[in-house]
């Protein structure tokens, strides 16, 4: 008996777009040699797709998936860029015997496991099993459902408070997409964004999120005049800053909602900017001109070239939750958080830490002089009504006390 394990490098397309083919190939060959080095005996490793590595080991080897992940997820430096690869892993036990499936069937099965790992978000793992076969059928059903979901208004923004870590006051919200599925219940974005992209409906999602969030924020500002400079940020999806009419759409949304300048904030990731910095700079400036403010999302996970930052009209840096969540255990993360905060100060950018899950992290962030945070320690993304209650309470007593995360 053997085990077949496939590691699929997440977000390779973005890496490719940002670094170009040649550098991406360097990354891939570095990963391949790491994998080979991690399994010196009894194993054969191969690159089986553009971004996939397979390894076959005897079933007696222990912790194979874990070792594949360990080997592939080490940070590496290529041509001056720091890369933090994450990998989705699918595993399959290969049994011998007369009824054994052939190679093509084995690959199909292990790919299904990889798909399922990916559906769980970046860095997931899954083993092949019967249930996955019916999942792929249900994917078809989901696809039909999703087309209808937009029409029926089942896709809605939830709102996660972004809090002033010093005072506990709500500074703004991040709108996060949720699908209120009539049978499945609340579906998180990781489970339908991929499908939305496959269906070519990403722009529709972006517009829907912007329109509804702006409308909601305007309502809150009207009912809670004390909220002052409250903002709401909306995520742009990969490639959205390149789409035609984005600026016109944003301008219209802001105008129709009557929001003050800067209240609608758009979150963009590094990969989006690195693809074509000149073009991105123009679009970002036009977005500012029509009254949006701008945040650089997941800062630190991308392809850290800092030179562009000073030249782009961002208002906010968001430190990726990976660094925040590990800052009490990992000195490197703590240093990165501190230097991002310093960078923000030097460039006059507001810095928001993601992933503030507990009071200790909030304290460490304050120590690092980071002023804003969002995370489960304050609140998860809430339905609009609950978000408003949260806001009202914060306005009443000026603070949103951090809760210890209940396990
Ligand atoms: P993101 O932009 O990094 O959003 C933050 C994610 O972190 C959210 O996951 C949020 O629920 C989660 N989070 C918040 N606080 C904590 C915490 O303390 N600990 C941990 N571990 N996680 C925390 P969510 O809502 O599942 O969204 C996942 C991703 O999906 C988002 O990552 C964003 O990239 C994407 N997304 C969500 N809504 C939209 C949307 O409307 N449009 C687009 N294009 N992407 C969206
Ligand atoms: Ca975001
Ligand atoms: Ca983020």
Coordinates of C-alpha atoms and ligand atoms in Angstrom, one line a residue:
X1 CA 0.0 0.0 0.0
X2 CA 1.1 3.5 -0.9
X3 CA 0.0 7.0 -0.1
X4 CA -0.2 9.6 -2.8
X5 CA 0.0 13.1 -1.6
X6 CA -0.4 16.2 -3.8
X7 CA 0.6 19.7 -2.7
X8 CA -0.9 22.6 -4.8
X9 CA 0.7 25.9 -4.3
X10 CA -2.0 28.5 -3.5
X11 CA -2.4 31.7 -5.4
X12 CA 0.3 30.7 -7.9
X13 CA -1.5 32.8 -10.6
X14 CA -1.1 35.9 -8.5
X15 CA 2.6 35.0 -7.9
X16 CA 3.0 34.6 -11.6
X17 CA 1.4 37.9 -12.3
X18 CA 3.5 39.7 -9.8
X19 CA 6.8 38.1 -10.4
X20 CA 6.7 36.9 -14.0
X21 CA 7.2 33.4 -15.3
X22 CA 11.0 33.2 -14.9
X23 CA 11.0 34.1 -11.2
X24 CA 8.0 31.9 -10.6
X25 CA 9.8 29.0 -12.1
X26 CA 12.7 29.7 -9.7
X27 CA 10.2 29.5 -6.9
X28 CA 8.8 26.2 -8.2
X29 CA 12.2 24.6 -8.6
X30 CA 13.2 25.7 -5.1
X31 CA 10.0 24.1 -3.8
X32 CA 10.7 20.9 -5.8
X33 CA 14.2 20.5 -4.4
X34 CA 12.9 21.1 -0.9
X35 CA 10.3 18.4 -1.3
X36 CA 12.9 15.9 -2.7
X37 CA 15.2 16.7 0.2
X38 CA 12.4 16.1 2.7
X39 CA 11.8 12.6 1.4
X40 CA 15.3 11.2 0.8
X41 CA 14.2 7.5 0.8
X42 CA 11.5 5.3 -0.5
X43 CA 9.6 8.1 -2.2
X44 CA 9.2 9.5 -5.6
X45 CA 8.3 13.1 -6.1
X46 CA 7.2 14.7 -9.3
X47 CA 5.7 18.0 -10.5
X48 CA 2.4 17.0 -12.1
X49 CA 0.8 20.3 -13.0
X50 CA 1.7 23.9 -13.3
X51 CA 1.5 24.4 -9.6
X52 CA 1.3 20.9 -8.2
X53 CA 3.7 18.5 -6.7
X54 CA 3.0 14.8 -6.1
X55 CA 4.8 12.4 -3.9
X56 CA 4.3 8.7 -3.5
X57 CA 5.4 7.0 -0.3
X58 CA 4.8 3.6 1.3
X59 CA 1.8 3.7 3.6
X60 CA 4.1 2.9 6.5
X61 CA 5.7 6.3 6.3
X62 CA 4.2 8.6 9.0
X63 CA 2.9 12.1 8.7
X64 CA 3.3 12.4 5.0
X65 CA 0.9 15.3 4.4
X66 CA 2.4 17.2 7.3
X67 CA 5.9 16.7 5.9
X68 CA 4.9 17.8 2.5
X69 CA 3.4 21.0 4.0
X70 CA 6.5 21.6 6.1
X71 CA 8.7 21.2 3.1
X72 CA 6.7 23.5 0.8
X73 CA 5.6 26.2 3.2
X74 CA 9.1 27.5 4.3
X75 CA 9.4 31.1 3.4
X76 CA 11.9 31.7 0.6
X77 CA 13.6 34.7 -1.0
X78 CA 13.7 35.0 -4.8
X79 CA 15.3 38.0 -6.6
X80 CA 14.8 40.2 -3.5
X81 CA 11.2 39.2 -2.9
X82 CA 10.1 37.4 0.2
X83 CA 7.6 34.7 -0.6
X84 CA 5.5 32.9 1.9
X85 CA 4.0 30.0 0.0
X86 CA 0.9 28.3 1.3
X87 CA -0.1 24.9 0.0
X88 CA -3.4 23.0 -0.3
X89 CA -2.9 19.3 0.2
X90 CA -4.9 16.3 -1.0
X91 CA -4.1 12.7 0.0
X92 CA -5.1 9.3 -1.1
X93 CA -4.3 5.8 0.0
X94 CA -3.4 3.6 -3.0
X95 CA -4.4 0.0 -2.6
X96 CA -3.0 -2.7 -4.8
X97 CA -4.9 -5.8 -6.1
X98 CA -6.7 -6.7 -9.2
X99 CA -9.4 -4.1 -8.8
X100 CA -6.9 -1.3 -8.2
X101 CA -7.9 1.9 -10.1
X102 CA -5.5 3.0 -12.9
X103 CA -3.2 6.0 -12.8
X104 CA -5.7 8.4 -14.4
X105 CA -8.4 7.4 -11.9
X106 CA -5.9 7.9 -9.0
X107 CA -5.0 11.3 -10.2
X108 CA -8.7 12.2 -10.6
X109 CA -9.4 11.2 -7.1
X110 CA -6.4 13.0 -5.6
X111 CA -7.3 16.1 -7.5
X112 CA -10.8 15.9 -6.0
X113 CA -9.1 15.9 -2.6
X114 CA -7.0 18.9 -3.5
X115 CA -10.2 20.7 -4.7
X116 CA -11.8 20.0 -1.4
X117 CA -8.7 21.2 0.5
X118 CA -8.9 24.4 -1.5
X119 CA -12.5 24.9 -0.9
X120 CA -11.6 25.0 2.8
X121 CA -9.5 28.1 2.2
X122 CA -5.8 28.6 1.6
X123 CA -3.6 26.1 3.4
X124 CA -6.2 23.4 3.7
X125 CA -5.8 19.6 3.6
X126 CA -8.2 16.8 2.7
X127 CA -8.1 13.1 2.2
X128 CA -10.0 11.4 -0.6
X129 CA -13.1 9.6 0.4
X130 CA -16.6 8.6 -0.9
X131 CA -18.1 11.8 0.4
X132 CA -16.0 13.9 -2.0
X133 CA -17.7 12.2 -5.0
X134 CA -21.0 13.5 -3.9
X135 CA -19.5 16.9 -3.1
X136 CA -18.5 17.3 -6.7
X137 CA -22.1 16.6 -7.7
X138 CA -23.3 19.1 -5.1
X139 CA -20.9 21.7 -6.7
X140 CA -23.1 21.6 -9.8
X141 CA -26.1 22.2 -7.7
X142 CA -24.3 25.0 -5.9
X143 CA -23.5 26.6 -9.2
X144 CA -27.1 26.8 -10.2
X145 CA -28.0 28.1 -6.7
X146 CA -25.3 30.8 -6.8
X147 CA -26.7 32.3 -10.1
X148 CA -30.0 32.6 -8.4
X149 CA -28.6 33.9 -5.2
X150 CA -27.7 37.2 -6.7
X151 CA -31.1 37.6 -8.2
X152 CA -32.9 36.7 -5.0
X153 CA -30.7 38.9 -2.8
X154 CA -29.2 36.1 -0.8
X155 CA -25.7 37.5 -1.0
X156 CA -25.4 40.2 1.7
X157 CA -22.7 42.1 3.5
X158 CA -21.9 41.3 7.1
X159 CA -20.0 43.9 9.1
X160 CA -17.0 43.4 11.3
X161 CA -16.2 46.3 13.6
X162 CA -12.7 47.9 13.3
X163 CA -11.9 49.3 16.7
X164 CA -9.7 51.9 18.2
X165 CA -7.5 49.7 20.3
X166 CA -6.8 52.6 22.7
X167 CA -10.4 53.6 23.5
X168 CA -12.4 50.6 22.2
X169 CA -14.5 53.0 20.1
X170 CA -15.7 51.7 16.8
X171 CA -13.8 53.4 14.0
X172 CA -15.5 51.7 11.1
X173 CA -16.5 48.3 9.6
X174 CA -15.2 45.9 7.1
X175 CA -18.0 44.5 4.9
X176 CA -17.6 40.8 4.3
X177 CA -19.8 38.8 1.9
X178 CA -22.1 36.1 3.2
X179 CA -24.5 33.9 1.4
X180 CA -27.7 33.3 3.2
X181 CA -28.4 29.9 1.6
X182 CA -32.0 28.7 2.0
X183 CA -30.9 25.2 2.9
X184 CA -27.2 25.3 3.7
X185 CA -27.5 28.3 6.1
X186 CA -24.8 30.9 6.2
X187 CA -22.1 30.2 3.6
X188 CA -18.7 31.9 4.2
X189 CA -17.0 33.6 1.2
X190 CA -14.2 31.0 0.9
X191 CA -16.9 28.6 -0.1
X192 CA -18.4 30.6 -2.9
X193 CA -15.9 33.2 -4.1
X194 CA -14.1 30.7 -6.2
X195 CA -17.3 29.7 -7.8
X196 CA -18.4 33.3 -8.3
X197 CA -15.1 33.9 -10.1
X198 CA -15.6 30.8 -12.3
X199 CA -19.0 32.0 -13.2
X200 CA -17.6 35.4 -14.2
X201 CA -19.7 37.2 -11.6
X202 CA -17.0 38.8 -9.5
X203 CA -17.9 42.3 -10.8
X204 CA -21.5 41.8 -9.9
X205 CA -20.4 40.8 -6.4
X206 CA -18.2 43.8 -6.1
X207 CA -20.9 46.2 -7.1
X208 CA -23.5 44.6 -4.9
X209 CA -21.2 44.8 -1.8
X210 CA -20.3 48.4 -2.5
X211 CA -23.9 49.5 -3.1
X212 CA -25.3 47.8 0.0
X213 CA -22.5 48.7 2.3
X214 CA -22.6 52.4 1.3
X215 CA -26.4 52.5 1.7
X216 CA -26.1 50.8 5.1
X217 CA -23.3 53.1 6.3
X218 CA -25.3 56.2 5.2
X219 CA -28.2 55.0 7.2
X220 CA -26.1 54.5 10.3
X221 CA -24.5 57.9 10.0
X222 CA -27.9 59.4 9.8
X223 CA -29.2 57.6 12.9
X224 CA -26.0 58.0 14.9
X225 CA -24.6 61.5 14.3
X226 CA -22.1 60.9 17.1
X227 CA -20.4 58.2 14.9
X228 CA -18.6 61.0 13.1
X229 CA -16.0 59.8 10.7
X230 CA -17.2 56.2 10.7
X231 CA -16.1 54.4 7.5
X232 CA -16.9 51.1 5.8
X233 CA -14.4 49.2 3.8
X234 CA -15.3 46.8 0.9
X235 CA -12.9 44.3 -0.6
X236 CA -12.1 44.5 -4.3
X237 CA -11.4 41.1 -5.8
X238 CA -8.4 40.1 -7.7
X239 CA -8.2 42.1 -11.0
X240 CA -11.2 44.3 -10.1
X241 CA -9.1 47.5 -10.2
X242 CA -8.4 46.7 -13.9
X243 CA -12.0 46.5 -14.9
X244 CA -13.6 49.2 -17.0
X245 CA -16.1 51.5 -15.3
X246 CA -14.9 50.7 -11.8
X247 CA -14.4 54.4 -11.0
X248 CA -17.7 55.4 -12.5
X249 CA -19.4 52.8 -10.5
X250 CA -17.7 53.9 -7.3
X251 CA -18.5 57.5 -8.0
X252 CA -22.1 56.7 -8.6
X253 CA -22.4 54.6 -5.4
X254 CA -20.9 57.4 -3.3
X255 CA -23.1 60.0 -4.9
X256 CA -26.3 58.0 -4.6
X257 CA -25.6 57.1 -1.0
X258 CA -24.7 60.7 -0.1
X259 CA -21.7 59.5 1.9
X260 CA -19.0 62.0 2.9
X261 CA -15.6 61.8 1.2
X262 CA -13.5 58.9 2.5
X263 CA -16.3 57.1 4.2
X264 CA -16.3 54.3 1.6
X265 CA -13.0 52.6 1.8
X266 CA -11.8 50.1 -0.8
X267 CA -9.4 47.3 0.2
X268 CA -6.9 46.2 -2.4
X269 CA -4.2 43.5 -2.1
X270 CA -0.5 43.8 -3.0
X271 CA -0.8 41.3 -5.8
X272 CA -3.3 43.6 -7.5
X273 CA -0.9 46.5 -7.5
X274 CA 2.3 44.6 -8.4
X275 CA 0.9 43.3 -11.7
X276 CA 1.0 46.7 -13.3
X277 CA 2.1 49.4 -10.9
X278 CA 1.7 52.3 -13.3
X279 CA -1.8 51.4 -14.2
X280 CA -2.7 50.7 -10.6
X281 CA -1.4 54.1 -9.5
X282 CA -3.7 55.8 -12.0
X283 CA -6.8 53.8 -11.0
X284 CA -6.1 54.3 -7.3
X285 CA -5.8 58.1 -7.8
X286 CA -9.0 58.2 -9.7
X287 CA -10.8 56.3 -7.0
X288 CA -9.5 58.8 -4.5
X289 CA -10.6 61.6 -6.7
X290 CA -14.2 60.4 -6.8
X291 CA -14.2 60.3 -2.9
X292 CA -13.2 56.8 -1.9
X293 CA -10.4 56.1 0.6
X294 CA -8.0 53.2 0.1
X295 CA -6.6 50.4 2.2
X296 CA -3.8 48.0 1.3
X297 CA -5.1 44.6 2.5
X298 CA -3.2 41.5 3.8
X299 CA 0.0 43.6 4.0
X300 CA 3.1 41.5 4.5
X301 CA 1.9 38.3 2.8
X302 CA 2.6 39.5 -0.7
X303 CA 5.7 40.4 -2.6
X304 CA 7.1 43.0 -0.4
X305 CA 8.5 45.7 -2.5
X306 CA 8.2 48.8 -0.5
X307 CA 9.2 51.4 -3.0
X308 CA 5.8 51.6 -4.5
X309 CA 4.0 52.2 -1.2
X310 CA 5.2 55.8 -0.9
X311 CA 4.0 56.6 -4.3
X312 CA 0.5 55.2 -4.1
X313 CA -2.4 57.1 -2.5
X314 CA -3.3 54.7 0.3
X315 CA -4.8 55.8 3.5
X316 CA -4.6 52.6 5.5
X317 CA -2.3 49.5 5.8
X318 CA -3.9 46.3 7.1
X319 CA -1.5 43.9 8.7
X320 CA -2.3 40.4 7.8
X321 CA -3.7 38.3 10.6
X322 CA -1.0 35.7 10.2
X323 CA 1.5 38.1 11.8
X324 CA -0.9 39.3 14.4
X325 CA -2.0 35.8 15.5
X326 CA 1.6 34.7 15.9
X327 CA 3.1 37.8 17.5
X328 CA 2.9 36.4 21.0
X329 CA 4.8 33.2 20.0
X330 CA 7.1 34.3 17.2
X331 CA 9.6 37.0 17.6
X332 CA 9.8 37.4 13.8
X333 CA 6.1 38.2 13.6
X334 CA 6.3 40.7 16.4
X335 CA 9.1 42.5 14.7
X336 CA 7.2 42.5 11.4
X337 CA 4.2 44.0 13.1
X338 CA 6.3 46.7 14.7
X339 CA 8.0 47.6 11.5
X340 CA 4.8 47.8 9.6
X341 CA 3.4 50.2 12.3
X342 CA 6.6 52.3 12.0
X343 CA 6.3 52.3 8.2
X344 CA 2.7 53.4 8.5
X345 CA 3.7 56.2 10.7
X346 CA 6.5 57.4 8.4
X347 CA 4.1 57.4 5.5
X348 CA 1.2 58.9 7.4
X349 CA -0.9 55.8 6.9
X350 CA -3.4 54.4 9.4
X351 CA -2.5 50.9 10.4
X352 CA -5.2 48.3 11.2
X353 CA -4.2 44.9 12.6
X354 CA -6.4 42.0 11.6
X355 CA -6.9 38.9 13.7
X356 CA -7.1 40.5 17.2
X357 CA -8.5 37.4 18.8
X358 CA -7.8 38.2 22.5
X359 CA -6.9 40.8 25.0
X360 CA -3.2 39.8 25.0
X361 CA -2.9 40.5 21.3
X362 CA -4.7 43.8 21.7
X363 CA -2.2 44.7 24.4
X364 CA 0.8 43.7 22.4
X365 CA -0.5 45.7 19.4
X366 CA -0.9 48.8 21.6
X367 CA 2.6 48.3 22.9
X368 CA 3.7 48.3 19.3
X369 CA 1.7 51.6 18.9
X370 CA -0.8 50.1 16.5
X371 CA -4.0 52.1 16.9
X372 CA -6.7 50.1 15.2
X373 CA -7.7 46.4 15.2
X374 CA -10.4 44.0 14.1
X375 CA -10.8 40.4 15.2
X376 CA -12.9 37.9 17.0
X377 CA -11.8 39.3 20.3
X378 CA -14.1 42.3 19.5
X379 CA -16.6 40.8 17.2
X380 CA -16.8 38.6 14.1
X381 CA -18.6 39.9 11.0
X382 CA -22.1 40.7 12.2
X383 CA -25.4 41.0 10.4
X384 CA -26.3 44.7 9.8
X385 CA -28.7 44.9 12.7
X386 CA -26.3 43.4 15.2
X387 CA -23.5 45.6 13.9
X388 CA -25.6 48.6 14.5
X389 CA -26.3 47.5 18.1
X390 CA -22.6 47.1 18.6
X391 CA -22.0 50.6 17.2
X392 CA -24.7 52.1 19.4
X393 CA -23.2 50.5 22.5
X394 CA -19.7 51.7 21.7
X395 CA -21.1 55.2 21.2
X396 CA -23.0 55.0 24.5
X397 CA -20.1 54.1 26.7
X398 CA -17.2 54.9 24.4
X399 CA -15.8 51.5 24.5
X400 CA -16.1 48.0 23.1
X401 CA -14.6 45.7 25.8
X402 CA -12.5 42.9 24.4
X403 CA -13.8 39.5 25.2
X404 CA -11.5 36.6 25.8
X405 CA -12.1 34.3 22.9
X406 CA -14.3 31.4 24.0
X407 CA -13.0 28.1 22.7
Ligands
LIG1 P1 -10.0 39.3 4.4 O1 -10.2 40.5 3.5 O2 -8.6 39.2 4.9 O3 -11.1 39.4 5.5 C1 -10.8 39.1 6.9 C2 -11.2 37.7 7.2 O4 -10.7 37.4 8.5 C3 -12.7 37.5 7.3 O5 -13.0 36.2 6.8 C4 -12.9 37.6 8.8 O6 -14.1 36.9 9.2 C5 -11.7 36.9 9.3 N1 -11.4 37.3 10.7 C6 -11.8 38.4 11.3 N2 -11.3 38.5 12.5 C7 -10.6 37.3 12.7 C8 -9.8 36.8 13.8 O7 -9.7 37.4 14.9 N3 -9.2 35.6 13.6 C9 -9.3 35.0 12.4 N4 -8.6 33.8 12.3 N5 -10.0 35.4 11.4 C10 -10.6 36.6 11.5 P2 -14.2 35.9 5.8 O8 -15.3 36.8 6.1 O9 -14.4 34.4 5.8 O10 -13.5 36.4 4.4 C11 -12.4 35.7 3.9 C12 -11.9 36.4 2.7 O11 -12.9 36.4 1.6 C13 -11.6 37.9 3.0 O12 -10.3 38.0 3.6 C14 -11.6 38.4 1.6 O13 -10.4 38.2 0.9 C15 -12.7 37.6 0.9 N6 -13.9 38.4 0.9 C16 -14.9 38.5 1.8 N7 -15.9 39.3 1.4 C17 -15.6 39.7 0.2 C18 -16.2 40.5 -0.8 O14 -17.3 41.1 -0.6 N8 -15.5 40.7 -2.0 C19 -14.3 40.1 -2.3 N9 -13.8 40.3 -3.4 N10 -13.7 39.3 -1.4 C20 -14.3 39.1 -0.2
LIG2 CA1 -10.1 42.6 3.6
LIG3 CA1 -7.2 41.0 5.1

